[in-house]
C-alpha positions as a LaTeX table, in Angstrom:
\begin{tabular}{lrrr}
\hline
Residue & $x$ (\AA) & $y$ (\AA) & $z$ (\AA) \\
\hline
Unk1 & 375.60 & 66.29 & 203.83 \\
Unk2 & 373.57 & 69.11 & 205.39 \\
Unk3 & 374.62 & 71.70 & 202.78 \\
Unk4 & 373.48 & 69.40 & 199.99 \\
Unk5 & 370.10 & 68.89 & 201.71 \\
Unk6 & 369.67 & 72.66 & 202.07 \\
Unk7 & 370.61 & 73.17 & 198.43 \\
Unk8 & 368.18 & 70.44 & 197.34 \\
Unk9 & 365.40 & 71.96 & 199.43 \\
Unk10 & 366.13 & 75.35 & 197.90 \\
Unk11 & 366.05 & 73.83 & 194.41 \\
Unk12 & 362.68 & 72.22 & 195.06 \\
Unk13 & 361.31 & 75.50 & 196.41 \\
Unk14 & 362.64 & 77.34 & 193.36 \\
Unk15 & 361.09 & 74.81 & 191.00 \\
Unk16 & 357.74 & 75.33 & 192.72 \\
Unk17 & 358.09 & 79.10 & 192.48 \\
Unk18 & 358.30 & 79.77 & 196.21 \\
Unk19 & 360.90 & 80.57 & 198.83 \\
Unk20 & 362.39 & 77.93 & 201.09 \\
Unk21 & 360.52 & 79.44 & 204.06 \\
Unk22 & 357.19 & 79.28 & 202.25 \\
Unk23 & 357.82 & 75.66 & 201.26 \\
Unk24 & 358.77 & 74.77 & 204.84 \\
Unk25 & 355.61 & 76.49 & 206.13 \\
Unk26 & 353.48 & 74.58 & 203.63 \\
Unk27 & 355.10 & 71.26 & 204.56 \\
Unk28 & 354.58 & 71.97 & 208.27 \\
Unk29 & 350.92 & 72.87 & 207.72 \\
Unk30 & 350.16 & 69.73 & 205.69 \\
Unk31 & 352.21 & 67.61 & 208.08 \\
Unk32 & 350.11 & 68.89 & 210.97 \\
Unk33 & 346.88 & 68.11 & 209.16 \\
Unk34 & 348.06 & 64.59 & 208.31 \\
Unk35 & 349.24 & 64.03 & 211.91 \\
Unk36 & 345.85 & 65.16 & 213.24 \\
Unk37 & 343.98 & 62.78 & 210.91 \\
Unk38 & 346.22 & 59.90 & 211.98 \\
Unk39 & 345.72 & 60.78 & 215.67 \\
Unk40 & 341.91 & 60.86 & 215.34 \\
Unk41 & 341.95 & 57.56 & 213.42 \\
Unk42 & 344.16 & 55.96 & 216.05 \\
Unk43 & 341.90 & 57.21 & 218.85 \\
Unk44 & 338.86 & 55.75 & 217.11 \\
Unk45 & 340.55 & 52.36 & 216.67 \\
Unk46 & 341.64 & 52.29 & 220.32 \\
Unk47 & 338.14 & 53.31 & 221.47 \\
Unk48 & 336.59 & 50.60 & 219.28 \\
Unk49 & 338.92 & 47.94 & 220.68 \\
Unk50 & 338.78 & 48.99 & 224.34 \\
Unk51 & 335.39 & 50.63 & 225.04 \\
Unk52 & 332.38 & 48.34 & 224.86 \\
Unk53 & 329.67 & 51.04 & 224.67 \\
Unk54 & 331.54 & 52.73 & 221.81 \\
Unk55 & 331.82 & 49.45 & 219.92 \\
Unk56 & 328.10 & 48.73 & 220.51 \\
Unk57 & 327.23 & 52.21 & 219.22 \\
Unk58 & 329.27 & 51.63 & 216.06 \\
Unk59 & 327.55 & 48.27 & 215.50 \\
Unk60 & 324.11 & 49.83 & 216.02 \\
Unk61 & 324.89 & 52.68 & 213.63 \\
Unk62 & 326.17 & 50.24 & 211.00 \\
Unk63 & 323.04 & 48.08 & 211.38 \\
Unk64 & 320.92 & 51.19 & 210.82 \\
Unk65 & 322.90 & 52.09 & 207.71 \\
Unk66 & 322.52 & 48.55 & 206.32 \\
Unk67 & 318.79 & 48.50 & 207.10 \\
Unk68 & 318.22 & 51.88 & 205.43 \\
Unk69 & 320.24 & 50.85 & 202.38 \\
Unk70 & 318.23 & 47.64 & 202.01 \\
Unk71 & 314.96 & 49.58 & 202.34 \\
Unk72 & 316.00 & 52.13 & 199.72 \\
Unk73 & 317.16 & 49.35 & 197.40 \\
Unk74 & 313.85 & 47.54 & 197.79 \\
Unk75 & 311.89 & 50.75 & 197.11 \\
Unk76 & 313.93 & 51.44 & 193.98 \\
Unk77 & 313.51 & 47.85 & 192.81 \\
Unk78 & 309.75 & 48.02 & 193.36 \\
Unk79 & 309.48 & 51.35 & 191.57 \\
Unk80 & 311.52 & 50.12 & 188.61 \\
Unk81 & 309.50 & 46.90 & 188.44 \\
Unk82 & 306.22 & 48.84 & 188.33 \\
Unk83 & 307.61 & 51.24 & 185.78 \\
Unk84 & 309.02 & 48.56 & 183.50 \\
Unk85 & 305.77 & 46.56 & 183.75 \\
Unk86 & 303.79 & 49.66 & 182.82 \\
Unk87 & 306.03 & 50.33 & 179.85 \\
Unk88 & 305.75 & 46.71 & 178.73 \\
Unk89 & 301.97 & 46.86 & 178.88 \\
Unk90 & 301.84 & 50.10 & 176.91 \\
Unk91 & 304.23 & 48.71 & 174.29 \\
Unk92 & 302.08 & 45.59 & 173.97 \\
Unk93 & 298.95 & 47.71 & 173.47 \\
Unk94 & 300.69 & 49.80 & 170.81 \\
Unk95 & 301.63 & 46.67 & 168.83 \\
Unk96 & 297.97 & 45.57 & 168.51 \\
\hline
\end{tabular}
């Protein structure tokens, strides 16, 4: 079983144009990056579930994001309404 795994790994490395050692190094590097991302995500979930001040901070930050998004949306809506009204008026004047 092991010799067939080694041969398969070597075949994959050859198909990718690299040595088995280079492929193993690349897999280890990406595996470490993925493990670190999972560890940070897990720590954030545990902190959110167990630490009240952290959870309150997340809620406050999210409320700020929602408030800013609503304000920007309202400003864009107002600007577009003024612009479209102005264009409508100028089109109406041109038709006369």
